Amino acid sequence: MKAPKRIGILTGGGDCPGLNAVIRAIVKTAEHDYDMEVIGFLDGYEGLIQNRFIDLDVKDVSGILSQGGTILGTSNRADPFRFPVLQGDDYVYLDRSQEAVLNFESLGLDALIAIGGDGTMAASAGMMERGLPIVGLPKTIDNDLWGTDQTFGFDSALGTATDAIDRLQTTAQSHHRVMIVEVMGRYAGWIALGSGLAGGGDIIIIPEIPYDLDAVSRQVKQRNSLGKNFSIVVIGEGARAQGGEMVVKKRIANSPDTVRLGGIANQLAAQLEGLINIECRVTILGHLLRGGSPTAYDRILATRLGMEALHRVYNREFGKMVALQKGSLTCVPIKEVAGKLRKVTDEHPWVKTALSTGVCLGVDPDHPLDDAFVEAKS
Ligand code: F6P
C-alpha cells in the first residue's frame, strides 16, 4: 500500500500548554523521517468543516516549542455531527460531517491527526465511521482522558497552581486566614490533588470525594489547637458537598459539554465561616492554568507523542489514540476512549500519600475511602 504523503492536523477542545510543542514535533518528524507534507486546520474540526487551513513546514514551527496556546487555534464547540449555526437569535445544530469528509478528500489527504481531549476523541470516533483515517493524540490540563496515564498540559497546570498556592500560603500565614484555592479539572480531581500535595495544602477536596463540611471545619480547628492559625484548602471546580450539587457557573448551549463549572470555593467559604472563627478568602485560578509556557516535562511528552503519532500514521494504524502507559508510548482504540473519563481512585498513590501525611481529603480520616469515592465508582 502507498505510504501516506500528505496529512492534516487539528487541535480541538480547550487549549493547554504543549500544543505548539506537539504541532512542531509532528511537522519536524513528518519532514525528517517521512518526507510528508502537513497542513493544519484552523480552530479544530471547524477548520475541516469550513476548509480553513494553513500549510505547515519546519520554518512555520520554528520557535514555537515554548509558546503556550496553539498556533492553529481551537474550538470546544465544533462537533461535526452537531455543528452550531446561528439562525436569527438561536442556534440550530447541523450534521456537517459530510462536508468535512469532502474537504479532507479534495485536499488529497492520507490521514488526520486529531489532537484533543474527550470531546475531540468522540468527534473523531464518529468521523472514522465516515471513513476518515484518524490517529488521535491526547491533551488536556485536566488529565482525565481514559487510556493514557498522563496528558501533556497537566504538568504545566500543576506548576502554575502550585506557584499560586505557594504565594497564598505566605499571606494566609500573615493574616491567620483560611485560603481556599479553586482549580480547574472538570469532573476529575487530578489538578487539585497534585497541586494540593505539591503546595502543601492542608485540606484537598476533589470531585471524586463529596466533602463533609464538619470534617473540613474540624481539620481547621484542629490545626488551630496546634497553634497553626491558618489553613490552605485546595478544591477542584467539580467538587460538591455531601448531599449537595456541583456549582455550575454557566451553561453554553452550543458546546458538546454545555456545563461550565466554577464557584464551589465561594460556597465552601460561606459555609465554613459560619463554623470557624477565622476569616476565609477565595481565589479561583480558572483559565490561568491553561496559559503560559509548557514545563520541560510537557514539552518532552508532547514531542514524544507527536513523533509517535507520525509513526502510527506511516504504519497506517488508524483509529488509535497514542498514549502513555507506565512511561512507554503505546496506543488505544479511539472508540474506547470516547465518552470515558479517567478519575482519581482510592488506589492512587497520591491519595495514599495525602492521607499518610495528614492531609484532610474532605472527610474524617477514619471514613472508609472506597465509600467516599462515590463518583469514581458510579
Ligand atoms: O478541559 C479544560 C478546561 O479548562 C476545564 O478544566 C474547564 O472546566 C473547562 O475547560 C473550561 O472551559 P472554557 O474554556 O470553555 O471555559
XYZ file of C-alpha atoms and ligand atoms in Angstrom:
394
model
C 0.000 0.000 0.000
C 1.170 3.544 -0.830
C 2.888 5.360 2.074
C 0.982 8.421 3.377
C 2.412 11.582 1.781
C 0.136 14.381 2.931
C -1.600 14.698 6.288
C -3.812 17.162 8.127
C -3.677 18.012 11.821
C -6.045 19.904 14.110
C -6.182 20.974 17.749
C -9.636 20.719 19.374
C -11.148 21.404 22.802
C -9.728 23.690 25.496
C -6.153 24.757 24.803
C -3.253 23.779 27.052
C 0.494 24.311 27.291
C 2.308 21.898 24.971
C 0.017 22.135 21.932
C 2.582 24.092 19.953
C 5.267 21.640 21.026
C 3.225 18.763 19.602
C 2.499 20.624 16.348
C 6.222 21.283 15.967
C 7.096 17.634 16.671
C 4.606 16.376 14.071
C 5.841 18.752 11.382
C 9.504 18.025 12.104
C 9.048 14.239 12.190
C 6.954 14.378 9.017
C 9.739 16.122 7.175
C 12.717 14.440 8.791
C 11.615 10.790 8.892
C 8.966 10.517 6.190
C 9.134 13.424 3.762
C 5.408 14.039 4.326
C 3.534 17.313 3.830
C 1.455 18.684 6.698
C -1.443 21.108 6.708
C -3.043 22.471 9.863
C -6.808 23.011 10.088
C -7.746 26.156 11.979
C -9.919 26.094 15.105
C -10.270 22.349 15.463
C -12.944 20.488 13.499
C -14.400 23.865 12.493
C -11.475 24.349 10.096
C -12.035 20.952 8.497
C -15.760 21.647 8.069
C -15.136 25.135 6.646
C -11.988 24.217 4.703
C -9.815 26.687 6.598
C -6.220 25.545 6.924
C -2.595 26.605 6.625
C 0.409 24.801 5.216
C 2.929 23.843 7.842
C 6.588 23.247 7.214
C 9.552 23.364 9.534
C 10.079 27.097 9.213
C 6.449 27.679 10.273
C 7.028 25.841 13.540
C 10.385 27.336 14.350
C 10.421 28.942 17.786
C 7.004 27.718 18.952
C 8.172 24.908 21.270
C 7.973 27.061 24.377
C 4.841 29.037 23.469
C 1.515 28.454 25.230
C -1.747 28.113 23.279
C -1.937 26.708 19.764
C -0.898 28.458 16.547
C -3.799 26.631 14.855
C -6.483 27.966 17.163
C -9.040 25.652 18.735
C -12.722 25.331 19.470
C -14.663 23.356 22.052
C -17.922 23.796 20.131
C -17.110 22.366 16.708
C -18.770 18.945 16.764
C -19.100 17.940 13.056
C -22.248 15.953 13.861
C -23.902 18.747 15.823
C -22.363 21.895 14.455
C -23.918 25.077 15.883
C -25.131 27.606 13.309
C -26.720 30.883 14.360
C -30.149 31.407 12.795
C -31.666 34.660 13.974
C -31.135 34.748 17.733
C -30.914 30.992 18.165
C -28.523 28.223 17.314
C -29.603 25.323 15.174
C -27.475 22.204 15.054
C -26.499 20.670 11.727
C -24.711 17.474 10.776
C -21.778 18.803 8.727
C -19.653 15.663 8.863
C -20.084 15.048 5.135
C -18.601 18.483 4.305
C -15.622 17.600 6.490
C -15.146 14.328 4.575
C -15.391 16.098 1.197
C -12.848 18.732 2.239
C -10.485 16.052 3.503
C -10.733 14.209 0.183
C -10.441 17.273 -2.029
C -7.251 18.263 -0.231
C -5.710 14.907 -1.126
C -5.015 13.974 2.485
C -3.919 10.492 3.532
C -4.545 10.896 7.268
C -5.698 13.234 10.012
C -4.062 13.640 13.414
C -6.717 14.909 15.840
C -5.150 16.432 18.943
C -7.655 16.895 21.736
C -9.494 15.687 24.803
C -12.577 13.525 25.223
C -14.790 15.761 23.043
C -12.320 15.650 20.146
C -11.901 11.886 20.532
C -15.698 11.407 20.492
C -15.966 13.512 17.312
C -13.038 11.574 15.815
C -14.715 8.239 16.571
C -17.703 9.464 14.543
C -15.548 10.794 11.695
C -13.758 7.433 11.488
C -17.123 5.807 10.849
C -17.475 8.271 7.975
C -14.247 6.842 6.590
C -11.574 9.293 7.751
C -8.230 7.668 8.638
C -7.508 9.255 12.023
C -4.827 8.974 14.670
C -5.782 10.621 17.974
C -3.358 12.454 20.227
C -4.376 13.234 23.829
C -4.077 16.633 25.509
C -5.772 18.411 28.399
C -4.785 20.151 31.605
C -7.446 18.038 33.362
C -5.513 14.759 32.911
C -8.861 12.988 32.733
C -8.532 11.198 29.408
C -9.117 7.488 29.595
C -6.424 5.187 28.165
C -3.369 7.320 28.919
C -1.579 7.711 32.241
C -0.899 11.386 31.658
C -1.768 14.110 29.184
C 0.534 16.978 28.312
C -0.669 20.290 29.708
C -1.320 18.725 33.106
C 2.199 19.123 34.455
C 2.254 22.785 33.371
C -1.128 23.444 35.011
C 0.133 21.766 38.186
C 3.159 24.044 38.198
C 1.038 27.186 37.829
C -1.398 26.077 40.540
C 1.436 25.140 42.887
C 3.080 28.519 42.395
C -0.232 30.220 43.234
C -0.642 28.115 46.380
C 2.906 28.992 47.477
C 2.059 32.683 47.143
C -1.216 32.301 49.013
C 0.493 30.432 51.823
C 2.537 33.439 52.960
C -0.419 35.802 53.029
C -2.575 33.152 54.752
C 0.113 32.828 57.417
C 0.495 36.576 57.872
C -3.246 37.223 58.242
C -4.156 33.988 60.039
C -6.743 33.125 57.436
C -8.150 30.157 55.613
C -7.269 30.489 51.946
C -9.470 28.476 49.599
C -7.959 27.945 46.159
C -10.216 26.625 43.405
C -8.612 24.924 40.428
C -9.976 23.673 37.116
C -10.172 19.996 36.207
C -13.873 19.462 35.479
C -15.147 16.209 36.982
C -11.680 14.888 37.937
C -9.536 15.957 40.862
C -6.077 15.493 39.381
C -5.100 19.174 39.373
C -6.490 19.745 42.876
C -4.824 16.653 44.311
C -1.469 17.190 42.565
C -1.151 20.901 43.260
C -2.521 20.420 46.779
C 0.210 17.887 47.510
C 2.919 19.952 45.840
C 1.799 23.178 47.524
C 1.362 21.668 50.989
C -2.431 22.060 51.080
C -3.916 21.169 54.478
C -7.274 20.184 53.019
C -7.672 18.914 49.460
C -11.177 18.490 48.109
C -11.672 16.612 44.850
C -14.833 15.900 42.847
C -14.469 12.167 43.490
C -14.989 12.593 47.269
C -18.016 14.721 48.197
C -16.877 16.719 51.221
C -18.198 16.622 54.754
C -18.337 20.244 55.925
C -17.954 19.241 59.588
C -14.844 17.217 58.811
C -13.341 20.202 56.979
C -14.091 22.580 59.849
C -12.733 20.040 62.368
C -9.449 19.936 60.443
C -9.144 23.743 60.509
C -9.959 23.835 64.238
C -7.533 21.036 64.986
C -4.754 22.915 63.228
C -5.662 25.963 65.301
C -5.481 23.997 68.512
C -1.929 23.051 67.493
C -1.034 26.726 67.057
C -1.371 26.741 63.261
C -3.746 29.623 62.810
C -4.024 29.478 59.046
C -5.017 26.774 56.566
C -4.793 26.193 52.846
C -7.727 24.463 51.179
C -7.367 23.352 47.548
C -10.637 22.447 45.879
C -11.420 21.150 42.380
C -14.072 23.066 40.455
C -16.178 19.892 40.128
C -16.312 19.226 43.885
C -19.528 19.182 45.879
C -20.648 18.820 49.470
C -22.122 15.527 50.638
C -25.727 15.650 49.542
C -25.005 18.790 47.513
C -24.586 19.653 43.843
C -21.695 20.805 41.693
C -21.682 24.558 41.138
C -22.427 25.402 37.520
C -21.014 28.812 36.559
C -22.743 28.956 33.196
C -24.243 26.790 30.505
C -23.073 27.117 26.925
C -25.837 25.815 24.701
C -23.702 25.287 21.596
C -20.929 23.323 23.304
C -20.896 19.477 23.356
C -20.485 19.596 27.158
C -22.748 22.536 27.971
C -21.700 22.779 31.618
C -19.008 25.227 32.776
C -18.114 24.715 36.408
C -16.854 27.275 38.892
C -17.655 28.837 42.239
C -17.700 25.890 44.663
C -14.924 27.667 46.626
C -17.271 30.584 47.350
C -19.917 28.178 48.587
C -17.425 26.395 50.843
C -16.106 29.697 52.227
C -19.616 30.858 53.139
C -20.398 27.507 54.798
C -17.078 27.306 56.630
C -17.012 30.856 58.019
C -20.200 30.023 59.934
C -18.438 27.147 61.690
C -14.976 28.502 62.442
C -13.802 31.728 63.934
C -11.367 32.520 61.151
C -11.753 34.624 58.016
C -11.855 32.763 54.709
C -10.683 34.167 51.388
C -11.246 32.633 47.970
C -9.006 32.573 44.897
C -10.336 30.965 41.722
C -7.439 30.252 39.383
C -9.607 29.432 36.340
C -8.059 29.881 32.908
C -4.704 30.978 34.342
C -3.982 27.245 34.488
C -4.342 26.912 30.720
C -1.862 29.637 29.828
C 1.878 30.087 29.773
C 4.867 28.149 28.653
C 4.816 24.345 28.947
C 7.095 22.750 31.528
C 10.084 20.716 30.367
C 8.108 17.543 31.170
C 5.178 18.609 28.976
C 7.464 19.682 26.138
C 9.127 16.269 26.118
C 5.839 14.363 26.437
C 4.244 16.421 23.632
C 7.288 15.913 21.422
C 7.307 12.151 22.054
C 3.580 11.860 21.331
C 3.880 13.952 18.159
C 6.654 11.724 16.871
C 4.718 8.568 17.827
C 1.564 9.779 16.053
C 3.585 10.184 12.841
C 4.958 6.643 13.163
C 1.400 5.336 13.587
C 0.228 7.303 10.552
C 3.100 5.951 8.478
C 2.185 2.398 9.530
C -1.475 3.145 8.748
C -2.580 2.284 12.292
C -5.731 4.366 12.110
C -8.496 4.511 14.674
C -5.967 4.599 17.514
C -5.026 7.252 20.037
C -1.364 7.379 21.012
C -0.986 7.098 24.754
C 1.479 6.989 27.621
C 1.270 3.888 29.778
C 3.806 3.110 32.512
C 6.283 5.501 30.890
C 6.119 3.894 27.432
C 4.303 5.034 24.318
C 1.518 2.813 23.106
C -1.912 3.300 21.571
C -5.536 2.536 22.408
C -8.634 2.402 20.180
C -10.198 5.879 19.906
C -13.646 4.295 20.218
C -12.738 3.044 23.682
C -11.574 6.478 24.793
C -14.621 8.392 23.591
C -17.123 9.132 26.314
C -14.989 7.817 29.197
C -13.182 9.783 31.890
C -10.189 8.808 33.995
C -10.822 9.971 37.520
C -8.835 9.798 40.744
C -9.360 6.467 42.535
C -8.799 5.410 46.127
C -5.925 3.223 44.904
C -3.880 6.079 43.511
C -0.536 6.657 45.280
C -1.213 10.396 45.589
C -4.320 9.625 47.671
C -2.367 7.352 49.977
C 0.428 9.924 50.244
C -2.009 12.687 51.150
C -3.608 10.580 53.873
C -0.302 9.381 55.315
C 0.945 12.949 55.610
C -2.149 14.102 57.487
C -3.894 15.918 54.646
C -7.678 16.032 55.032
C -9.422 14.893 51.842
C -12.690 16.480 52.890
C -13.818 13.602 55.094
C -12.686 12.350 58.508
C -9.550 10.184 58.413
C -11.470 7.108 59.616
C -14.109 7.466 56.874
C -13.836 4.391 54.590
C -12.273 5.694 51.406
C -13.936 3.347 48.952
C -17.311 4.607 50.215
C -16.125 8.178 49.842
C -15.219 7.685 46.206
C -18.846 7.505 45.179
C -18.417 9.459 41.976
C -15.455 7.476 40.703
C -17.356 4.260 41.214
C -20.650 5.331 39.678
O -10.994 20.910 29.872
C -10.179 22.001 30.148
C -10.922 23.047 30.937
O -10.045 24.108 31.218
C -11.581 22.550 32.217
O -10.671 22.396 33.277
C -12.613 23.618 32.439
O -13.684 23.119 33.204
C -13.062 23.952 31.041
O -12.003 23.565 30.174
C -13.351 25.416 30.814
O -13.851 25.589 29.516
P -14.000 27.012 28.817
O -12.636 27.396 28.311
O -14.977 26.777 27.720
O -14.485 27.971 29.860
